[in-house]
GROMACS .gro file of C-alpha atoms in nm:
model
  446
    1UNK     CA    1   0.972  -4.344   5.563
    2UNK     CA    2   1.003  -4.086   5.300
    3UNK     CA    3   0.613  -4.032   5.086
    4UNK     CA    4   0.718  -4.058   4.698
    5UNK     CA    5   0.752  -3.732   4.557
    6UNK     CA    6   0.609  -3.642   4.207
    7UNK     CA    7   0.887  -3.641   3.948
    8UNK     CA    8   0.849  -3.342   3.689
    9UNK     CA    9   0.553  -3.285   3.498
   10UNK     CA   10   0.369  -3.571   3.696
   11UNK     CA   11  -0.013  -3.501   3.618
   12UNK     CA   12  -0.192  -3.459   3.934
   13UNK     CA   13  -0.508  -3.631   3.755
   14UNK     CA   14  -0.331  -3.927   3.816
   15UNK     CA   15  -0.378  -3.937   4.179
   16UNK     CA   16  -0.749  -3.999   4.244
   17UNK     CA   17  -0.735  -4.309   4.042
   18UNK     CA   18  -0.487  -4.421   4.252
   19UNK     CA   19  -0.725  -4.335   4.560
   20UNK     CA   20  -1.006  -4.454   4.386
   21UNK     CA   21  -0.836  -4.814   4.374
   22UNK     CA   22  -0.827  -4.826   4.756
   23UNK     CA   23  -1.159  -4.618   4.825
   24UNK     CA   24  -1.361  -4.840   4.564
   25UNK     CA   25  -1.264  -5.148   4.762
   26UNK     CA   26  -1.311  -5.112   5.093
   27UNK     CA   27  -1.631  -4.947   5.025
   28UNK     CA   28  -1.751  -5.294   5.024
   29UNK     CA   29  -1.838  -5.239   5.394
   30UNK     CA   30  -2.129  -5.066   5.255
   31UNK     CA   31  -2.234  -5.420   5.088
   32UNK     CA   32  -2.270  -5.609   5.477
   33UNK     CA   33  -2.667  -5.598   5.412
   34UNK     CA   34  -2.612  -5.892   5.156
   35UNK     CA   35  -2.466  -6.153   5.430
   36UNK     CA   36  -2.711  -6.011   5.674
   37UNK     CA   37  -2.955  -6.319   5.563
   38UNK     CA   38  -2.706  -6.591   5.469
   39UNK     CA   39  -2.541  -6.562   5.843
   40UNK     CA   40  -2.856  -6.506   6.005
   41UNK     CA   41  -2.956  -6.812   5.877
   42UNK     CA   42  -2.664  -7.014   5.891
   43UNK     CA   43  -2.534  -6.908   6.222
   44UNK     CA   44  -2.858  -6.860   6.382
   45UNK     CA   45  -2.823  -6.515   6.446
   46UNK     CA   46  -3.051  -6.219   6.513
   47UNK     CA   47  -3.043  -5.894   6.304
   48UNK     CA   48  -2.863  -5.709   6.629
   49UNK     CA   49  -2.569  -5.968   6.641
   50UNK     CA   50  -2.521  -6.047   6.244
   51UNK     CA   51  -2.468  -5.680   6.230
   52UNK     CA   52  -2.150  -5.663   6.485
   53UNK     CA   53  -1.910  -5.719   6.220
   54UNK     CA   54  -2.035  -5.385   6.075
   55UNK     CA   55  -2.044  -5.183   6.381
   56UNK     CA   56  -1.686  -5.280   6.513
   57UNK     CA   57  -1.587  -5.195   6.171
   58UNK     CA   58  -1.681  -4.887   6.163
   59UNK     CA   59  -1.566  -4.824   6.526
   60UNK     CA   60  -1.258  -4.945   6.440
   61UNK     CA   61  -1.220  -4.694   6.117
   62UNK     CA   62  -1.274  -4.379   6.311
   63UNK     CA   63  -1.024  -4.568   6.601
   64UNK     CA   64  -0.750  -4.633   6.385
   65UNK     CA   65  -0.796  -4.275   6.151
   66UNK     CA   66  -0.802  -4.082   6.479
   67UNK     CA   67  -0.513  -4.229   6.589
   68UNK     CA   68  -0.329  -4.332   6.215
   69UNK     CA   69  -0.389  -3.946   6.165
   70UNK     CA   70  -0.084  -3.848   6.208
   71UNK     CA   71   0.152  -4.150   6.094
   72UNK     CA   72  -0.042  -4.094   5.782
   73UNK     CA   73   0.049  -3.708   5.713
   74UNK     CA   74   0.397  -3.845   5.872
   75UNK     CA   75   0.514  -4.133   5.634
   76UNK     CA   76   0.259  -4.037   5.345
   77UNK     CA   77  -0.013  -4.197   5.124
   78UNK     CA   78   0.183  -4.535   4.974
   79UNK     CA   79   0.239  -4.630   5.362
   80UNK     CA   80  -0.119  -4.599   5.460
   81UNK     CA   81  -0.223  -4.797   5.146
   82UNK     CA   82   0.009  -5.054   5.246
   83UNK     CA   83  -0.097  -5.107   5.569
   84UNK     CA   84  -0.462  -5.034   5.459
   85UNK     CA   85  -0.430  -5.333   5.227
   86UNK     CA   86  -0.303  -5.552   5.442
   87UNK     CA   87  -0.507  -5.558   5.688
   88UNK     CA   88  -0.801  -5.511   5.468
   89UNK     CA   89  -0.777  -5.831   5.234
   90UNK     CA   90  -0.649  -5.995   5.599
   91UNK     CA   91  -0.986  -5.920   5.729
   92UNK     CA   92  -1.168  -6.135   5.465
   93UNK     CA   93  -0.905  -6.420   5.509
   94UNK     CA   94  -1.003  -6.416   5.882
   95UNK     CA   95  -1.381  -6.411   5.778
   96UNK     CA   96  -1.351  -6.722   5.540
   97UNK     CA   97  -1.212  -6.905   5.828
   98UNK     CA   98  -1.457  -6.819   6.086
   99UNK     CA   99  -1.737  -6.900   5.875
  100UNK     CA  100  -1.603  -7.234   5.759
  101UNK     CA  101  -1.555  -7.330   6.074
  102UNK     CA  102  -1.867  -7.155   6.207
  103UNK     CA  103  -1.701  -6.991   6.497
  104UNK     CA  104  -1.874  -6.633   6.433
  105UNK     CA  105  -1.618  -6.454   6.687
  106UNK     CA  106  -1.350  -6.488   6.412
  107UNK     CA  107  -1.569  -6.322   6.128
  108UNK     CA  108  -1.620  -6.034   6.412
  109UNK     CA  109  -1.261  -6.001   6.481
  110UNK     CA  110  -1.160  -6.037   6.084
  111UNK     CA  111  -1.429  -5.803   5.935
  112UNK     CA  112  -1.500  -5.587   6.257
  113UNK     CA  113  -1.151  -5.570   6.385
  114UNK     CA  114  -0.842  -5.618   6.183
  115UNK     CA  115  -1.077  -5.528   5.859
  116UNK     CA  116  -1.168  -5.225   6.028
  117UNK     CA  117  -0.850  -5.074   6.060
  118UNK     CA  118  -0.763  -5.123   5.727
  119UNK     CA  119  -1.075  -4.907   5.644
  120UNK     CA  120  -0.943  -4.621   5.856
  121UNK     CA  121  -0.643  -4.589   5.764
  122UNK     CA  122  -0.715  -4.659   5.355
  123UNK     CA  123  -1.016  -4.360   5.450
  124UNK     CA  124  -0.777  -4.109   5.517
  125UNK     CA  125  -0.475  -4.214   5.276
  126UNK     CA  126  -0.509  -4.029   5.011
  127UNK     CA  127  -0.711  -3.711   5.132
  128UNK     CA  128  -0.502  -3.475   5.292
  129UNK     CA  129  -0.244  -3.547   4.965
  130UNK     CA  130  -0.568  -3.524   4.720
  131UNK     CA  131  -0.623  -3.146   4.894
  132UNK     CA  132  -0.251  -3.033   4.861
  133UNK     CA  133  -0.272  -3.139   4.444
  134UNK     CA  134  -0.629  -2.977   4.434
  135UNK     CA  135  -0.640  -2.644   4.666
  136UNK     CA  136  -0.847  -2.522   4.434
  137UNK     CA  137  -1.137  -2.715   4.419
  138UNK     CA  138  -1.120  -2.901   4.768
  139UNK     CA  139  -1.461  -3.008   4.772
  140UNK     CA  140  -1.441  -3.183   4.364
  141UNK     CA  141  -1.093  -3.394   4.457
  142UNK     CA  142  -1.186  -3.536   4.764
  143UNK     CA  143  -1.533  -3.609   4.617
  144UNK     CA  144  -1.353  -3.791   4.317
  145UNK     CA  145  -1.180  -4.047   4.593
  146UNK     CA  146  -1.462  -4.082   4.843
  147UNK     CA  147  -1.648  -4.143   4.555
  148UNK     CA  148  -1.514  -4.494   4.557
  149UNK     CA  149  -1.599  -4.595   4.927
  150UNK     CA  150  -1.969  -4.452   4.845
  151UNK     CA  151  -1.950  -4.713   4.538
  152UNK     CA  152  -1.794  -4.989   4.661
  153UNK     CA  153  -2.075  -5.163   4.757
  154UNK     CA  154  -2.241  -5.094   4.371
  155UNK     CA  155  -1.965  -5.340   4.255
  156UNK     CA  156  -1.955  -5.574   4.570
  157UNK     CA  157  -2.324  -5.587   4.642
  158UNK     CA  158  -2.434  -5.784   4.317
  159UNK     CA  159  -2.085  -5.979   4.330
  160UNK     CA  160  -2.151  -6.085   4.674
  161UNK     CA  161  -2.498  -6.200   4.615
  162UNK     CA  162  -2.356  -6.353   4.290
  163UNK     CA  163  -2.137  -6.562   4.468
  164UNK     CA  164  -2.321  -6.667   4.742
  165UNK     CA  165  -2.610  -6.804   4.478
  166UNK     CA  166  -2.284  -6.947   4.291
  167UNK     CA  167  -2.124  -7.079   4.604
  168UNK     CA  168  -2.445  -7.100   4.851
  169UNK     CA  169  -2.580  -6.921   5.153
  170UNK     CA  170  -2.467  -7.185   5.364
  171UNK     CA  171  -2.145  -7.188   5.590
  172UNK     CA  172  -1.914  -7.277   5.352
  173UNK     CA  173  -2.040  -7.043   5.063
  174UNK     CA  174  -1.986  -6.786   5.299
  175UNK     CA  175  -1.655  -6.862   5.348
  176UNK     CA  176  -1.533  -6.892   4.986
  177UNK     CA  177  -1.697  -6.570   4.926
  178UNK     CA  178  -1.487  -6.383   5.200
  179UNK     CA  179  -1.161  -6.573   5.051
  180UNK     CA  180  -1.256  -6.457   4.704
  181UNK     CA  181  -1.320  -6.094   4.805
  182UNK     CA  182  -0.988  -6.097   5.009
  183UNK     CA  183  -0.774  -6.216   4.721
  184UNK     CA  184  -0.946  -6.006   4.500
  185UNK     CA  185  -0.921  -5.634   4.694
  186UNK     CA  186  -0.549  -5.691   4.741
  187UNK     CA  187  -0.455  -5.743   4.351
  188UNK     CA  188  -0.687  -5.411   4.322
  189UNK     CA  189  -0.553  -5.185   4.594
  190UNK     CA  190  -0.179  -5.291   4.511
  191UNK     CA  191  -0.257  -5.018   4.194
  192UNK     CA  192  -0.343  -4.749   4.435
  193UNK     CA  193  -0.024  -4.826   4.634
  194UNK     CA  194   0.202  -4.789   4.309
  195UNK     CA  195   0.053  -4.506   4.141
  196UNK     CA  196   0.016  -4.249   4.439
  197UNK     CA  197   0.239  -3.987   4.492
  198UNK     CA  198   0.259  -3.620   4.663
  199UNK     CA  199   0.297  -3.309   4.546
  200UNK     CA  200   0.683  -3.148   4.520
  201UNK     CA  201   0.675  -2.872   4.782
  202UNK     CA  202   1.017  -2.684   4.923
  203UNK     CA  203   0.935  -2.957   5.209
  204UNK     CA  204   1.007  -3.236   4.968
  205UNK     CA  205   1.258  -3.053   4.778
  206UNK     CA  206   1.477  -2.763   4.898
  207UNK     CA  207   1.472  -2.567   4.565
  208UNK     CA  208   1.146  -2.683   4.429
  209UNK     CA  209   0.897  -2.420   4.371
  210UNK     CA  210   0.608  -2.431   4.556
  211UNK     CA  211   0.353  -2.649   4.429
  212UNK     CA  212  -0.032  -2.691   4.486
  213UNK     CA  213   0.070  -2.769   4.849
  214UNK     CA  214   0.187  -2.468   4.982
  215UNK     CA  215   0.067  -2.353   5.259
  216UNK     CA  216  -0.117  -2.050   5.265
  217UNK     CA  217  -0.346  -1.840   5.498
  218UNK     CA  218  -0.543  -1.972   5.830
  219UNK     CA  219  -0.340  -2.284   5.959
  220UNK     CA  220  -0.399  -2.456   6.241
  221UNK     CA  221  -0.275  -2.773   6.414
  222UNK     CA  222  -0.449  -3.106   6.481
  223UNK     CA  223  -0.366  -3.032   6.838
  224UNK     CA  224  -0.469  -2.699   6.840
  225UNK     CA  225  -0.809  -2.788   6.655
  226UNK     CA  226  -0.971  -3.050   6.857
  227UNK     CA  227  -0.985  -2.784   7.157
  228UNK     CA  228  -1.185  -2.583   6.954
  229UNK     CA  229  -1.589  -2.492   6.947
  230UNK     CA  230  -1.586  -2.540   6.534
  231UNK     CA  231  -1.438  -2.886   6.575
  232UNK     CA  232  -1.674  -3.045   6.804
  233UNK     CA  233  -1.947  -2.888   6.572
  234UNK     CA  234  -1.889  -2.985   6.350
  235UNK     CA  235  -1.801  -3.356   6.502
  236UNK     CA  236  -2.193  -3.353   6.563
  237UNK     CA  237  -2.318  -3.241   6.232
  238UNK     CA  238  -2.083  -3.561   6.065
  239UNK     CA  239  -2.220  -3.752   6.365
  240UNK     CA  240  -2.562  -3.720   6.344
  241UNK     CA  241  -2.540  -3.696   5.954
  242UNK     CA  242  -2.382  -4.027   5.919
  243UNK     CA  243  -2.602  -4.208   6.212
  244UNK     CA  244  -2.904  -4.117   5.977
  245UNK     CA  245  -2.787  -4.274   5.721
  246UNK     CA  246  -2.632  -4.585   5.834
  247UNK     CA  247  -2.900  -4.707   5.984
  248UNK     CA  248  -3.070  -4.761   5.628
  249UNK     CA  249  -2.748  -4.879   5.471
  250UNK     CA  250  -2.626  -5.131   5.731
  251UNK     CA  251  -3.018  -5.302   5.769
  252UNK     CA  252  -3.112  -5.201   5.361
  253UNK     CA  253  -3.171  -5.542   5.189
  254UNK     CA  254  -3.422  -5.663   5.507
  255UNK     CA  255  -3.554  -5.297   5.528
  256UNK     CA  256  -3.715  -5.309   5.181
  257UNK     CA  257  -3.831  -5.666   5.217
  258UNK     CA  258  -3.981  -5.568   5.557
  259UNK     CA  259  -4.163  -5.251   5.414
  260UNK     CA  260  -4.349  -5.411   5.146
  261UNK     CA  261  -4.355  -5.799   5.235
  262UNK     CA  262  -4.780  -5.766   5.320
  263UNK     CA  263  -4.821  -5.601   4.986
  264UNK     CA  264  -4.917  -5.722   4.635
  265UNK     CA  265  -4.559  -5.650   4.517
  266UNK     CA  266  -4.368  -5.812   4.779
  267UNK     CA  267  -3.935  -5.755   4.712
  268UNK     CA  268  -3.727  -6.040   4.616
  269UNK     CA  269  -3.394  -6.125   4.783
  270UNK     CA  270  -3.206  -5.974   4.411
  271UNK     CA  271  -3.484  -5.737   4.386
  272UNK     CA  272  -3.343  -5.644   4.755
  273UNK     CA  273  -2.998  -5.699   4.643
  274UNK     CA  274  -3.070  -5.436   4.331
  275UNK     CA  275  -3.177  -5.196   4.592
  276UNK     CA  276  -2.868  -5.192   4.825
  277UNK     CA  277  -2.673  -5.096   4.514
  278UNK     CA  278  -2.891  -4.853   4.363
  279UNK     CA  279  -2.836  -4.690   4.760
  280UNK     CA  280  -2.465  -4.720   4.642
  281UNK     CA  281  -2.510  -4.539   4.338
  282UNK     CA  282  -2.656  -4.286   4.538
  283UNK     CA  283  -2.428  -4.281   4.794
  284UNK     CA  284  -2.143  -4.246   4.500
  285UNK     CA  285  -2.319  -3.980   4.331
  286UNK     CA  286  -2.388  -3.763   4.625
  287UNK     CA  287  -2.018  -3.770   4.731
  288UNK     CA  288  -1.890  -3.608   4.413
  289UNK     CA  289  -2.213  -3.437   4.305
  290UNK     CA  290  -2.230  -3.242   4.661
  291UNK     CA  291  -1.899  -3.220   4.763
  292UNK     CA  292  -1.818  -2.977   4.390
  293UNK     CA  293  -2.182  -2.818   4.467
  294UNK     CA  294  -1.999  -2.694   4.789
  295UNK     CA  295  -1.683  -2.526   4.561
  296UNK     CA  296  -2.008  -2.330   4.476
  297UNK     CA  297  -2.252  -2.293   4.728
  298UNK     CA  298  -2.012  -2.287   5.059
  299UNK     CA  299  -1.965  -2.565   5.283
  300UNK     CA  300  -2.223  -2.424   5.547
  301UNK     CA  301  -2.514  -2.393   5.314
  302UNK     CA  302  -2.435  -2.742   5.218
  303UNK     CA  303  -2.493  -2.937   5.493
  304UNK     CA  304  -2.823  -2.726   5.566
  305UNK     CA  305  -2.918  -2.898   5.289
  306UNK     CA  306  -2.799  -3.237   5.408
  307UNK     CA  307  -2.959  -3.196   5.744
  308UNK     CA  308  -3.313  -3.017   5.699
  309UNK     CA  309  -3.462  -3.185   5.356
  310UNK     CA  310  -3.274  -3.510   5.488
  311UNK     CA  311  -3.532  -3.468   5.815
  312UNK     CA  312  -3.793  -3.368   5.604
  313UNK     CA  313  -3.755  -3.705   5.364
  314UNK     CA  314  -3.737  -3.965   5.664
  315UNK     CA  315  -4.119  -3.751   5.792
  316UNK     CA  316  -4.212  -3.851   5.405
  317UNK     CA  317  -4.087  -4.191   5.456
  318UNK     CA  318  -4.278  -4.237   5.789
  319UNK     CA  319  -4.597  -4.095   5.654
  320UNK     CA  320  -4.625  -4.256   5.326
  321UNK     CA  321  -4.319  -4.500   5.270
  322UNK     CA  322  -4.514  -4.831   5.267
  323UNK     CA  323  -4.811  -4.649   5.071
  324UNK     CA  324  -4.568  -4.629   4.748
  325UNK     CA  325  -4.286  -4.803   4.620
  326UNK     CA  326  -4.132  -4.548   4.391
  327UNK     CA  327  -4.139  -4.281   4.718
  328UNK     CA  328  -3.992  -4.502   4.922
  329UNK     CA  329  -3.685  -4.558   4.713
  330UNK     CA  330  -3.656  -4.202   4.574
  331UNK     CA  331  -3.655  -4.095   4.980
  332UNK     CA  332  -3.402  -4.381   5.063
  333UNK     CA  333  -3.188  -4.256   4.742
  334UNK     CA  334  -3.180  -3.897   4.822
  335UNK     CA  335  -3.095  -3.957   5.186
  336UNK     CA  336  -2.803  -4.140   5.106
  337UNK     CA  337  -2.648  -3.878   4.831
  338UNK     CA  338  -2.685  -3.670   5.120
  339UNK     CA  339  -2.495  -3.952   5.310
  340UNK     CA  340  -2.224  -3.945   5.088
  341UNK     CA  341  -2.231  -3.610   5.039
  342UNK     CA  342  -2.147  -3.547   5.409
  343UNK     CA  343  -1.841  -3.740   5.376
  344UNK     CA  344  -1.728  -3.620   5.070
  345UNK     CA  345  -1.785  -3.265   5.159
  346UNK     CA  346  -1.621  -3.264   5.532
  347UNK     CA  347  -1.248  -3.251   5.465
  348UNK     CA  348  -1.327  -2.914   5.215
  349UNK     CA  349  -1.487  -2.833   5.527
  350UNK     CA  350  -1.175  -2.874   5.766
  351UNK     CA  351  -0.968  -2.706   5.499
  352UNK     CA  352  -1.154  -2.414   5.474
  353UNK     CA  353  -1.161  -2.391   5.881
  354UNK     CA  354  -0.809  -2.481   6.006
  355UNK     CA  355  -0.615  -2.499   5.629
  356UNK     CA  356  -0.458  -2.780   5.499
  357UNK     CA  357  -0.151  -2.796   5.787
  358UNK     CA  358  -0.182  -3.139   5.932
  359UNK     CA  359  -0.572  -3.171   5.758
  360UNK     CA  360  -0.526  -3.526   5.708
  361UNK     CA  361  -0.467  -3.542   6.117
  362UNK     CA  362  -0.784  -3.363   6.205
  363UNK     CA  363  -1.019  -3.507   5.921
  364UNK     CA  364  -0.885  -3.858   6.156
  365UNK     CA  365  -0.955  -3.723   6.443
  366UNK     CA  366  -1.316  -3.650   6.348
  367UNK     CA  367  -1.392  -3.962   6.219
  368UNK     CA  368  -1.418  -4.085   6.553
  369UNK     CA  369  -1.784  -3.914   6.491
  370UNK     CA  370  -1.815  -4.225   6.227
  371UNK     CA  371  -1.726  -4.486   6.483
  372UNK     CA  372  -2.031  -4.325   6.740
  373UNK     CA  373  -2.278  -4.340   6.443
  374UNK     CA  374  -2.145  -4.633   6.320
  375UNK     CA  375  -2.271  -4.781   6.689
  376UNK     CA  376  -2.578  -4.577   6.691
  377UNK     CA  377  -2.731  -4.576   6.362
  378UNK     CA  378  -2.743  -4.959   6.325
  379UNK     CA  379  -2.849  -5.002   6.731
  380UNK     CA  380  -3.120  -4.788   6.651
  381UNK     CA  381  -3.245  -4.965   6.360
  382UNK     CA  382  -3.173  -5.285   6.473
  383UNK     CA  383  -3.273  -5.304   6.807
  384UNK     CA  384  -3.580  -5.110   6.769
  385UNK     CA  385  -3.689  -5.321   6.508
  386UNK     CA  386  -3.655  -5.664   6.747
  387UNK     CA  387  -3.819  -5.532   7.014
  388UNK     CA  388  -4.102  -5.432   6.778
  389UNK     CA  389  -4.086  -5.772   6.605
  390UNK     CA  390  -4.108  -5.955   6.914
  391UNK     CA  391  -4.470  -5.731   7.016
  392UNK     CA  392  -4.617  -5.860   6.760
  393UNK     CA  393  -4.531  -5.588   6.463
  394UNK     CA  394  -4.413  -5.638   6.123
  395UNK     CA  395  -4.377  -5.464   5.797
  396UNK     CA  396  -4.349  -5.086   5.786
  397UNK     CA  397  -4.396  -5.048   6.192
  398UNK     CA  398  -4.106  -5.227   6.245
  399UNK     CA  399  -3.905  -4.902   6.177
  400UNK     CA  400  -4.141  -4.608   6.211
  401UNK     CA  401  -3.993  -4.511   6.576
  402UNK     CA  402  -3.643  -4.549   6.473
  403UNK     CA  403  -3.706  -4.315   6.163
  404UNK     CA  404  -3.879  -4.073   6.413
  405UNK     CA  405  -3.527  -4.070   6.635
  406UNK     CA  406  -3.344  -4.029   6.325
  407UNK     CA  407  -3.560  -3.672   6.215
  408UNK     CA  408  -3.436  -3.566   6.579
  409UNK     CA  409  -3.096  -3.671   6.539
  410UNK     CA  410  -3.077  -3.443   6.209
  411UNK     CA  411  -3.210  -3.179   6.352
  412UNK     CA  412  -2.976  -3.170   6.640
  413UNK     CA  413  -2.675  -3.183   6.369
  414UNK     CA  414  -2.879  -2.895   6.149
  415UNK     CA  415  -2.833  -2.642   6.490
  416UNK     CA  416  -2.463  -2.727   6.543
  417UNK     CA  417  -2.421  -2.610   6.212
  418UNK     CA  418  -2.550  -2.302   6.264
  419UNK     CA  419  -2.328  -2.263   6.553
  420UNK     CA  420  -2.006  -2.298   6.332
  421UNK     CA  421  -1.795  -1.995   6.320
  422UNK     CA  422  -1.425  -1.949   6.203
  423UNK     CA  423  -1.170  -1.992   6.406
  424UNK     CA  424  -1.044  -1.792   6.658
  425UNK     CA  425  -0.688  -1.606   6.583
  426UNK     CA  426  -0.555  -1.748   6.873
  427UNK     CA  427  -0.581  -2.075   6.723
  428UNK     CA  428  -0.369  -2.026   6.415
  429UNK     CA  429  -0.025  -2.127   6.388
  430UNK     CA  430   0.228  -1.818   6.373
  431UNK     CA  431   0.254  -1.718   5.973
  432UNK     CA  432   0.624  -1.866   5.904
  433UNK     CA  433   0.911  -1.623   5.847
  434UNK     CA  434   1.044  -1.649   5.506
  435UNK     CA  435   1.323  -1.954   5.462
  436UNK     CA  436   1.071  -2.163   5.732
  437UNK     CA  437   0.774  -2.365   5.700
  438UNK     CA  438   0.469  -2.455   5.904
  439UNK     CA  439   0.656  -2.735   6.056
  440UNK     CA  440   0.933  -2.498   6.245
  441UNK     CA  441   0.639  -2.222   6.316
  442UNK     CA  442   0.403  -2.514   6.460
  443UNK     CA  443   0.734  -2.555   6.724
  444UNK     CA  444   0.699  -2.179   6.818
  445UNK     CA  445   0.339  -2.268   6.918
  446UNK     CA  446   0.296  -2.311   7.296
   0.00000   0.00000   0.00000
């Protein structure tokens, strides 16, 4: 299949909006906390096994990016949108009918499964195309599109709870919520699937000038890159990064509730609801405000900042976080912008190690690191959190151990990025005679 190749004078502004349409709706895996309750209640499940749906999902989005990777740079953008929407708004379909017929296995295969790796492969769609428009600012265009998974869930959260107060918490409103968000994401992401196209490069078109996707400088394979040191680096900086802060997102509507239910001001279910998407907003803002901060600042300076103030705000959290409801938030907001930020920021980060030759394969293959925290992050929290609920503890102390793993966890991901380096010549793809291309010197590589 053959990507579809800008005509002349296309406007490459007119690609993230067409990424945004994808990345905006299946960032409504960020909005899980709001049917947390509802199932829990309906299904009579714990908080460990209402959150499966979640965790396969995100297993199954670094599964199915590591291993889409490379159909994606192979058949282009409007294929992986195609396929992302499909199984996507399939997902939900499968959902409604497990919960109507309250046979939870079906919503953990629909969400966790088939839902899952239509988040993986809509992830990666459109960045490896967004970097060849954009080589000069990296860091801004792929912030623009990841953007929209970061604020998915500030649309979906107050829709969901909308509905299910509509509908009810029960089975069935459950169910007719799923249907509605299924039939609803697939209208959406169909604009993302028409509107996308790639850049025309001398690969596209034999005398075409080359456009913002020529390759230039340090290139390096997807093969050759995940035998290097830098890779697996920086693998556990986006590791430990993301397992920091999905383990507030997944759990965020009974977190606050928890934290302040013995005080004075005790948190509503919308007051909870309002909270999950301000963490959106958050999450949104930190993937486009620190991803074009690292245009400025480098990527490596970047993610110190990520790392060591995001340690330092979960020891301010586990000090003083059920003393004050204004720190509390501020802490949870700035954590995830730094979240989002990580995500936003980490493809500028490939590009600037192995260049943008097969990007869109590696930045796949590292998401894998999202699947591990996406298993971690919300264990932690989770199971933690039962154990301590069933000795006796509630409130605040349901979480103050899991926040303490979590300062480790960023510190661990603060040294491996001191220990990233570029890469090593032997590495990089031969530079490509003139009248060849990356694809024929890649060939020459042993």
């Amino acid at each position: 299949m053959s990507p579809p190749v800008a005509p002349p004078g296309w406007s490459r502004w007119l690609v993230p909006p067409a990424a945004l349409s994808v990345h905006l709706a299946i960032g409504q895996a960020y909005a899980w906390s709001v049917f947390k309750p509802p199932l829990e209640s309906a299904l009579g499940l714990d908080g460990t096994e209402s959150a499966l749906p979640f965790q396969l999902a995100i297993v199954m989005l670094g599964l199915s990016a590591a291993f889409g990777g490379t159909l994606v740079e192979r058949n282009g953008p409007r294929w992986a949108m195609t396929v992302a929407l499909i199984c996507f708004t399939s997902g939900f379909l499968i959902s409604a009918l497990g919960a109507q017929t309250k046979q939870y296995w079906l919503i953990v295969l629909g969400y966790g499964f088939v839902g899952g790796i239509g988040l993986g492969i809509g992830y990666i769609s459109p960045v490896s195309t967004l970097i060849k428009w954009f080589p000069d600012r990296p860091g801004m265009a792929t912030g623009i599109a990841i953007m929209g998974f970061g604020g998915g869930a500030l649309i979906a959260s107050p829709w969901s709870a909308q509905m299910l107060e509509s509908f009810g918490a029960d089975h069935s409103g459950i169910a007719l919520a799923f249907l509605v968000h299924g039939l609803s994401y697939a209208v959406f992401m169909s604009l993302g699937v028409l509107l996308v196209r790639v850049p025309r490069t001398g690969r596209h078109e034999q005398h075409a000038a080359p456009g913002p996707g020529a390759l230039t400088g340090v290139q390096v394979s997807a093969r050759s890159a995940v035998r290097t040191p830098q890779f697996w680096c920086l693998w556990i900086v986006l590791c430990m990064n993301v397992t920091a802060g999905i383990g507030i997102l997944e759990k965020a509507a009974p977190m606050i509730t928890d934290f302040f239910g013995d005080t004075s001001t005790p948190v509503s279910a919308s007051a909870a609801a309002g909270f999950v998407a301000l963490l959106s907003a958050a999450n949104m803002a930190g993937r486009i405000g620190w991803s074009t901060t690292s245009d400025l600042i480098g990527r490596k300076n970047i993610y110190r900042v990520y790392l060591g103030v995001g340690a330092l705000l979960y020891l301010l959290i586990v000090l003083f976080g059920d003393t004050s409801k204004p720190l509390f938030v501020l802490c949870a907001l700035v954590i995830l912008s730094f979240y989002g930020g990580g995500f936003a920021t980490v493809p500028a980060y490939l590009k600037d190690l192995f260049g943008t030759y097969e990007v869109g394969a590696i930045h796949g293959r590292l998401l894998t690191a999202w699947s591990t925290a996406g298993v971690l992050g919300p264990l932690i929290v989770n199971w933690i959190a039962d154990h301590q609920e069933a000795a006796g503890k509630h409130g605040s102390s349901l979480y103050g151990l899991s926040f303490g793993v979590m300062i480790a966890l960023l510190v661990v991901g603060f040294v491996a990025n001191e220990l990233i380096r570029p890469v090593h010549a032997r590495h990089h793809l031969p530079a490509p005679r003139k009248g060849t291309d990356a694809d024929a010197a890649a060939r020459q590589q042993s």
